[in-house]
């Protein structure tokens, strides 16, 4: 590995087209390399840029029941700020079954998607206000999303 392109021992990477850097020679089996980072950021946390420099973004976490009960992370943006996301499923017997806290740069805006938790007619609140649909557009800042039975 060290004597061939890219000249390092980390061939686990994402190419400019979003695919594997080394094609069929790629392995994503090593958690310390770069292949898992975009997966956790864009899939589990759900953070993606929707415009250059994250001036517009989406936070659409994918929650698979019984596979993960929480996630937390920080995604730096080119402007020096960051998008922070923390979500968790609740198993305390109460009505709230999922909660997400997120924070984005104040001068940005974005879309929050609500995960499908398999609930019939879930109650969704953003910052304490009832909302409908599967997404909501918000301004940057701090936001709390709860999904209840």
JSON list of C-alpha atoms in Angstrom, two decimals:
[
{"chain": "A", "resi": 1, "resn": "UNK", "atom": "CA", "xyz": [0.00, 0.00, 0.00]},
{"chain": "A", "resi": 2, "resn": "UNK", "atom": "CA", "xyz": [2.75, 2.44, 0.93]},
{"chain": "A", "resi": 3, "resn": "UNK", "atom": "CA", "xyz": [4.50, 2.02, -2.42]},
{"chain": "A", "resi": 4, "resn": "UNK", "atom": "CA", "xyz": [1.37, 2.52, -4.57]},
{"chain": "A", "resi": 5, "resn": "UNK", "atom": "CA", "xyz": [-1.14, 5.33, -5.10]},
{"chain": "A", "resi": 6, "resn": "UNK", "atom": "CA", "xyz": [-2.24, 7.04, -2.88]},
{"chain": "A", "resi": 7, "resn": "UNK", "atom": "CA", "xyz": [1.06, 6.40, -1.07]},
{"chain": "A", "resi": 8, "resn": "UNK", "atom": "CA", "xyz": [-0.41, 5.76, 2.37]},
{"chain": "A", "resi": 9, "resn": "UNK", "atom": "CA", "xyz": [-1.80, 2.73, 4.19]},
{"chain": "A", "resi": 10, "resn": "UNK", "atom": "CA", "xyz": [-5.37, 4.02, 4.21]},
{"chain": "A", "resi": 11, "resn": "UNK", "atom": "CA", "xyz": [-7.02, 2.97, 0.97]},
{"chain": "A", "resi": 12, "resn": "UNK", "atom": "CA", "xyz": [-10.43, 3.30, 2.54]},
{"chain": "A", "resi": 13, "resn": "UNK", "atom": "CA", "xyz": [-11.69, 6.56, 1.16]},
{"chain": "A", "resi": 14, "resn": "UNK", "atom": "CA", "xyz": [-14.44, 8.22, -0.75]},
{"chain": "A", "resi": 15, "resn": "UNK", "atom": "CA", "xyz": [-13.57, 9.55, -4.21]},
{"chain": "A", "resi": 16, "resn": "UNK", "atom": "CA", "xyz": [-14.77, 12.86, -5.66]},
{"chain": "A", "resi": 17, "resn": "UNK", "atom": "CA", "xyz": [-17.72, 11.08, -7.28]},
{"chain": "A", "resi": 18, "resn": "UNK", "atom": "CA", "xyz": [-18.87, 9.64, -3.92]},
{"chain": "A", "resi": 19, "resn": "UNK", "atom": "CA", "xyz": [-17.70, 6.14, -4.84]},
{"chain": "A", "resi": 20, "resn": "UNK", "atom": "CA", "xyz": [-14.81, 4.05, -3.58]},
{"chain": "A", "resi": 21, "resn": "UNK", "atom": "CA", "xyz": [-11.39, 5.60, -4.08]},
{"chain": "A", "resi": 22, "resn": "UNK", "atom": "CA", "xyz": [-9.79, 2.34, -5.21]},
{"chain": "A", "resi": 23, "resn": "UNK", "atom": "CA", "xyz": [-12.81, 0.63, -6.81]},
{"chain": "A", "resi": 24, "resn": "UNK", "atom": "CA", "xyz": [-12.78, -3.16, -6.37]},
{"chain": "A", "resi": 25, "resn": "UNK", "atom": "CA", "xyz": [-9.59, -2.94, -4.31]},
{"chain": "A", "resi": 26, "resn": "UNK", "atom": "CA", "xyz": [-11.37, -0.98, -1.59]},
{"chain": "A", "resi": 27, "resn": "UNK", "atom": "CA", "xyz": [-12.14, -2.39, 1.85]},
{"chain": "A", "resi": 28, "resn": "UNK", "atom": "CA", "xyz": [-14.47, -0.71, 4.31]},
{"chain": "A", "resi": 29, "resn": "UNK", "atom": "CA", "xyz": [-13.65, -3.14, 7.09]},
{"chain": "A", "resi": 30, "resn": "UNK", "atom": "CA", "xyz": [-11.42, -0.85, 9.14]},
{"chain": "A", "resi": 31, "resn": "UNK", "atom": "CA", "xyz": [-13.25, 1.59, 11.37]},
{"chain": "A", "resi": 32, "resn": "UNK", "atom": "CA", "xyz": [-10.21, 3.83, 11.84]},
{"chain": "A", "resi": 33, "resn": "UNK", "atom": "CA", "xyz": [-10.01, 4.85, 8.19]},
{"chain": "A", "resi": 34, "resn": "UNK", "atom": "CA", "xyz": [-12.07, 7.27, 6.16]},
{"chain": "A", "resi": 35, "resn": "UNK", "atom": "CA", "xyz": [-14.83, 5.06, 4.74]},
{"chain": "A", "resi": 36, "resn": "UNK", "atom": "CA", "xyz": [-16.94, 5.00, 7.88]},
{"chain": "A", "resi": 37, "resn": "UNK", "atom": "CA", "xyz": [-16.83, 8.76, 8.54]},
{"chain": "A", "resi": 38, "resn": "UNK", "atom": "CA", "xyz": [-19.06, 9.85, 5.65]},
{"chain": "A", "resi": 39, "resn": "UNK", "atom": "CA", "xyz": [-21.42, 6.98, 6.40]},
{"chain": "A", "resi": 40, "resn": "UNK", "atom": "CA", "xyz": [-21.89, 8.02, 10.02]},
{"chain": "A", "resi": 41, "resn": "UNK", "atom": "CA", "xyz": [-22.14, 11.70, 9.16]},
{"chain": "A", "resi": 42, "resn": "UNK", "atom": "CA", "xyz": [-24.56, 11.53, 6.24]},
{"chain": "A", "resi": 43, "resn": "UNK", "atom": "CA", "xyz": [-26.55, 8.41, 7.11]},
{"chain": "A", "resi": 44, "resn": "UNK", "atom": "CA", "xyz": [-26.71, 8.05, 10.89]},
{"chain": "A", "resi": 45, "resn": "UNK", "atom": "CA", "xyz": [-26.60, 11.75, 11.79]},
{"chain": "A", "resi": 46, "resn": "UNK", "atom": "CA", "xyz": [-28.17, 12.66, 8.46]},
{"chain": "A", "resi": 47, "resn": "UNK", "atom": "CA", "xyz": [-26.18, 15.87, 7.91]},
{"chain": "A", "resi": 48, "resn": "UNK", "atom": "CA", "xyz": [-25.65, 16.88, 4.28]},
{"chain": "A", "resi": 49, "resn": "UNK", "atom": "CA", "xyz": [-24.89, 20.16, 2.54]},
{"chain": "A", "resi": 50, "resn": "UNK", "atom": "CA", "xyz": [-27.71, 21.42, 0.31]},
{"chain": "A", "resi": 51, "resn": "UNK", "atom": "CA", "xyz": [-25.81, 24.52, -0.88]},
{"chain": "A", "resi": 52, "resn": "UNK", "atom": "CA", "xyz": [-22.13, 25.52, -0.99]},
{"chain": "A", "resi": 53, "resn": "UNK", "atom": "CA", "xyz": [-20.49, 26.00, 2.41]},
{"chain": "A", "resi": 54, "resn": "UNK", "atom": "CA", "xyz": [-23.48, 24.50, 4.24]},
{"chain": "A", "resi": 55, "resn": "UNK", "atom": "CA", "xyz": [-25.36, 27.81, 3.84]},
{"chain": "A", "resi": 56, "resn": "UNK", "atom": "CA", "xyz": [-28.29, 25.45, 3.33]},
{"chain": "A", "resi": 57, "resn": "UNK", "atom": "CA", "xyz": [-28.27, 21.94, 4.78]},
{"chain": "A", "resi": 58, "resn": "UNK", "atom": "CA", "xyz": [-30.42, 18.91, 5.53]},
{"chain": "A", "resi": 59, "resn": "UNK", "atom": "CA", "xyz": [-30.55, 16.88, 8.70]},
{"chain": "A", "resi": 60, "resn": "UNK", "atom": "CA", "xyz": [-32.26, 13.60, 7.82]},
{"chain": "A", "resi": 61, "resn": "UNK", "atom": "CA", "xyz": [-31.11, 10.90, 10.25]},
{"chain": "A", "resi": 62, "resn": "UNK", "atom": "CA", "xyz": [-31.81, 7.30, 9.34]},
{"chain": "A", "resi": 63, "resn": "UNK", "atom": "CA", "xyz": [-33.08, 5.46, 12.40]},
{"chain": "A", "resi": 64, "resn": "UNK", "atom": "CA", "xyz": [-33.38, 1.68, 12.14]},
{"chain": "A", "resi": 65, "resn": "UNK", "atom": "CA", "xyz": [-35.31, 0.19, 15.06]},
{"chain": "A", "resi": 66, "resn": "UNK", "atom": "CA", "xyz": [-33.32, -2.18, 17.26]},
{"chain": "A", "resi": 67, "resn": "UNK", "atom": "CA", "xyz": [-30.00, -1.36, 15.54]},
{"chain": "A", "resi": 68, "resn": "UNK", "atom": "CA", "xyz": [-28.97, 1.94, 17.13]},
{"chain": "A", "resi": 69, "resn": "UNK", "atom": "CA", "xyz": [-30.52, 3.74, 20.06]},
{"chain": "A", "resi": 70, "resn": "UNK", "atom": "CA", "xyz": [-28.56, 7.00, 19.86]},
{"chain": "A", "resi": 71, "resn": "UNK", "atom": "CA", "xyz": [-26.10, 9.04, 17.82]},
{"chain": "A", "resi": 72, "resn": "UNK", "atom": "CA", "xyz": [-24.21, 12.26, 18.47]},
{"chain": "A", "resi": 73, "resn": "UNK", "atom": "CA", "xyz": [-21.81, 14.21, 16.31]},
{"chain": "A", "resi": 74, "resn": "UNK", "atom": "CA", "xyz": [-20.47, 17.51, 15.08]},
{"chain": "A", "resi": 75, "resn": "UNK", "atom": "CA", "xyz": [-20.01, 18.37, 11.40]},
{"chain": "A", "resi": 76, "resn": "UNK", "atom": "CA", "xyz": [-17.65, 21.31, 10.78]},
{"chain": "A", "resi": 77, "resn": "UNK", "atom": "CA", "xyz": [-18.62, 23.82, 8.11]},
{"chain": "A", "resi": 78, "resn": "UNK", "atom": "CA", "xyz": [-16.25, 25.93, 5.98]},
{"chain": "A", "resi": 79, "resn": "UNK", "atom": "CA", "xyz": [-17.30, 29.13, 7.78]},
{"chain": "A", "resi": 80, "resn": "UNK", "atom": "CA", "xyz": [-15.81, 27.89, 11.04]},
{"chain": "A", "resi": 81, "resn": "UNK", "atom": "CA", "xyz": [-19.14, 27.00, 12.64]},
{"chain": "A", "resi": 82, "resn": "UNK", "atom": "CA", "xyz": [-20.55, 23.51, 12.92]},
{"chain": "A", "resi": 83, "resn": "UNK", "atom": "CA", "xyz": [-23.78, 21.56, 12.72]},
{"chain": "A", "resi": 84, "resn": "UNK", "atom": "CA", "xyz": [-24.34, 19.58, 15.89]},
{"chain": "A", "resi": 85, "resn": "UNK", "atom": "CA", "xyz": [-26.79, 16.68, 16.05]},
{"chain": "A", "resi": 86, "resn": "UNK", "atom": "CA", "xyz": [-27.74, 14.39, 18.90]},
{"chain": "A", "resi": 87, "resn": "UNK", "atom": "CA", "xyz": [-30.62, 11.93, 18.76]},
{"chain": "A", "resi": 88, "resn": "UNK", "atom": "CA", "xyz": [-31.84, 9.07, 20.93]},
{"chain": "A", "resi": 89, "resn": "UNK", "atom": "CA", "xyz": [-34.70, 6.63, 21.17]},
{"chain": "A", "resi": 90, "resn": "UNK", "atom": "CA", "xyz": [-36.52, 6.66, 24.49]},
{"chain": "A", "resi": 91, "resn": "UNK", "atom": "CA", "xyz": [-37.48, 3.45, 26.25]},
{"chain": "A", "resi": 92, "resn": "UNK", "atom": "CA", "xyz": [-38.83, 4.87, 29.49]},
{"chain": "A", "resi": 93, "resn": "UNK", "atom": "CA", "xyz": [-42.44, 3.82, 28.90]},
{"chain": "A", "resi": 94, "resn": "UNK", "atom": "CA", "xyz": [-43.48, 7.41, 28.19]},
{"chain": "A", "resi": 95, "resn": "UNK", "atom": "CA", "xyz": [-45.11, 8.84, 25.09]},
{"chain": "A", "resi": 96, "resn": "UNK", "atom": "CA", "xyz": [-41.93, 10.32, 23.57]},
{"chain": "A", "resi": 97, "resn": "UNK", "atom": "CA", "xyz": [-40.15, 7.58, 21.64]},
{"chain": "A", "resi": 98, "resn": "UNK", "atom": "CA", "xyz": [-37.50, 9.64, 19.84]},
{"chain": "A", "resi": 99, "resn": "UNK", "atom": "CA", "xyz": [-35.84, 13.01, 20.44]},
{"chain": "A", "resi": 100, "resn": "UNK", "atom": "CA", "xyz": [-33.28, 15.01, 18.48]},
{"chain": "A", "resi": 101, "resn": "UNK", "atom": "CA", "xyz": [-31.37, 18.13, 19.49]},
{"chain": "A", "resi": 102, "resn": "UNK", "atom": "CA", "xyz": [-29.62, 19.99, 16.69]},
{"chain": "A", "resi": 103, "resn": "UNK", "atom": "CA", "xyz": [-27.81, 23.26, 16.23]},
{"chain": "A", "resi": 104, "resn": "UNK", "atom": "CA", "xyz": [-26.76, 24.95, 12.99]},
{"chain": "A", "resi": 105, "resn": "UNK", "atom": "CA", "xyz": [-25.00, 28.24, 12.20]},
{"chain": "A", "resi": 106, "resn": "UNK", "atom": "CA", "xyz": [-27.34, 31.20, 12.75]},
{"chain": "A", "resi": 107, "resn": "UNK", "atom": "CA", "xyz": [-26.80, 32.53, 9.22]},
{"chain": "A", "resi": 108, "resn": "UNK", "atom": "CA", "xyz": [-27.88, 29.27, 7.60]},
{"chain": "A", "resi": 109, "resn": "UNK", "atom": "CA", "xyz": [-31.15, 27.50, 6.91]},
{"chain": "A", "resi": 110, "resn": "UNK", "atom": "CA", "xyz": [-32.13, 23.95, 6.25]},
{"chain": "A", "resi": 111, "resn": "UNK", "atom": "CA", "xyz": [-34.56, 21.08, 6.21]},
{"chain": "A", "resi": 112, "resn": "UNK", "atom": "CA", "xyz": [-35.13, 18.62, 9.02]},
{"chain": "A", "resi": 113, "resn": "UNK", "atom": "CA", "xyz": [-36.56, 15.22, 8.06]},
{"chain": "A", "resi": 114, "resn": "UNK", "atom": "CA", "xyz": [-38.46, 13.09, 10.52]},
{"chain": "A", "resi": 115, "resn": "UNK", "atom": "CA", "xyz": [-37.47, 9.41, 10.62]},
{"chain": "A", "resi": 116, "resn": "UNK", "atom": "CA", "xyz": [-40.05, 6.71, 10.03]},
{"chain": "A", "resi": 117, "resn": "UNK", "atom": "CA", "xyz": [-40.23, 4.88, 13.35]},
{"chain": "A", "resi": 118, "resn": "UNK", "atom": "CA", "xyz": [-43.03, 2.57, 12.30]},
{"chain": "A", "resi": 119, "resn": "UNK", "atom": "CA", "xyz": [-45.59, 4.36, 14.47]},
{"chain": "A", "resi": 120, "resn": "UNK", "atom": "CA", "xyz": [-49.20, 4.73, 13.41]},
{"chain": "A", "resi": 121, "resn": "UNK", "atom": "CA", "xyz": [-50.05, 8.47, 13.33]},
{"chain": "A", "resi": 122, "resn": "UNK", "atom": "CA", "xyz": [-47.01, 9.73, 15.28]},
{"chain": "A", "resi": 123, "resn": "UNK", "atom": "CA", "xyz": [-47.15, 13.12, 17.01]},
{"chain": "A", "resi": 124, "resn": "UNK", "atom": "CA", "xyz": [-44.25, 15.25, 15.78]},
{"chain": "A", "resi": 125, "resn": "UNK", "atom": "CA", "xyz": [-43.15, 18.46, 17.47]},
{"chain": "A", "resi": 126, "resn": "UNK", "atom": "CA", "xyz": [-40.41, 20.89, 16.49]},
{"chain": "A", "resi": 127, "resn": "UNK", "atom": "CA", "xyz": [-39.44, 23.32, 19.24]},
{"chain": "A", "resi": 128, "resn": "UNK", "atom": "CA", "xyz": [-42.64, 22.38, 21.08]},
{"chain": "A", "resi": 129, "resn": "UNK", "atom": "CA", "xyz": [-44.95, 23.10, 18.13]},
{"chain": "A", "resi": 130, "resn": "UNK", "atom": "CA", "xyz": [-47.01, 20.37, 16.44]},
{"chain": "A", "resi": 131, "resn": "UNK", "atom": "CA", "xyz": [-46.04, 19.80, 12.81]},
{"chain": "A", "resi": 132, "resn": "UNK", "atom": "CA", "xyz": [-47.26, 17.52, 10.06]},
{"chain": "A", "resi": 133, "resn": "UNK", "atom": "CA", "xyz": [-45.60, 15.93, 7.07]},
{"chain": "A", "resi": 134, "resn": "UNK", "atom": "CA", "xyz": [-42.21, 14.33, 6.83]},
{"chain": "A", "resi": 135, "resn": "UNK", "atom": "CA", "xyz": [-39.99, 17.46, 6.73]},
{"chain": "A", "resi": 136, "resn": "UNK", "atom": "CA", "xyz": [-39.87, 21.05, 7.93]},
{"chain": "A", "resi": 137, "resn": "UNK", "atom": "CA", "xyz": [-37.76, 24.01, 6.80]},
{"chain": "A", "resi": 138, "resn": "UNK", "atom": "CA", "xyz": [-36.07, 25.95, 9.60]},
{"chain": "A", "resi": 139, "resn": "UNK", "atom": "CA", "xyz": [-33.60, 28.78, 10.12]},
{"chain": "A", "resi": 140, "resn": "UNK", "atom": "CA", "xyz": [-30.22, 28.10, 11.72]},
{"chain": "A", "resi": 141, "resn": "UNK", "atom": "CA", "xyz": [-30.00, 27.97, 15.49]},
{"chain": "A", "resi": 142, "resn": "UNK", "atom": "CA", "xyz": [-31.03, 25.35, 18.03]},
{"chain": "A", "resi": 143, "resn": "UNK", "atom": "CA", "xyz": [-33.98, 23.05, 17.45]},
{"chain": "A", "resi": 144, "resn": "UNK", "atom": "CA", "xyz": [-35.58, 20.13, 19.29]},
{"chain": "A", "resi": 145, "resn": "UNK", "atom": "CA", "xyz": [-37.61, 17.45, 17.52]},
{"chain": "A", "resi": 146, "resn": "UNK", "atom": "CA", "xyz": [-39.73, 14.94, 19.40]},
{"chain": "A", "resi": 147, "resn": "UNK", "atom": "CA", "xyz": [-41.76, 12.06, 18.01]},
{"chain": "A", "resi": 148, "resn": "UNK", "atom": "CA", "xyz": [-44.41, 10.59, 20.28]},
{"chain": "A", "resi": 149, "resn": "UNK", "atom": "CA", "xyz": [-46.93, 7.76, 20.15]}
]
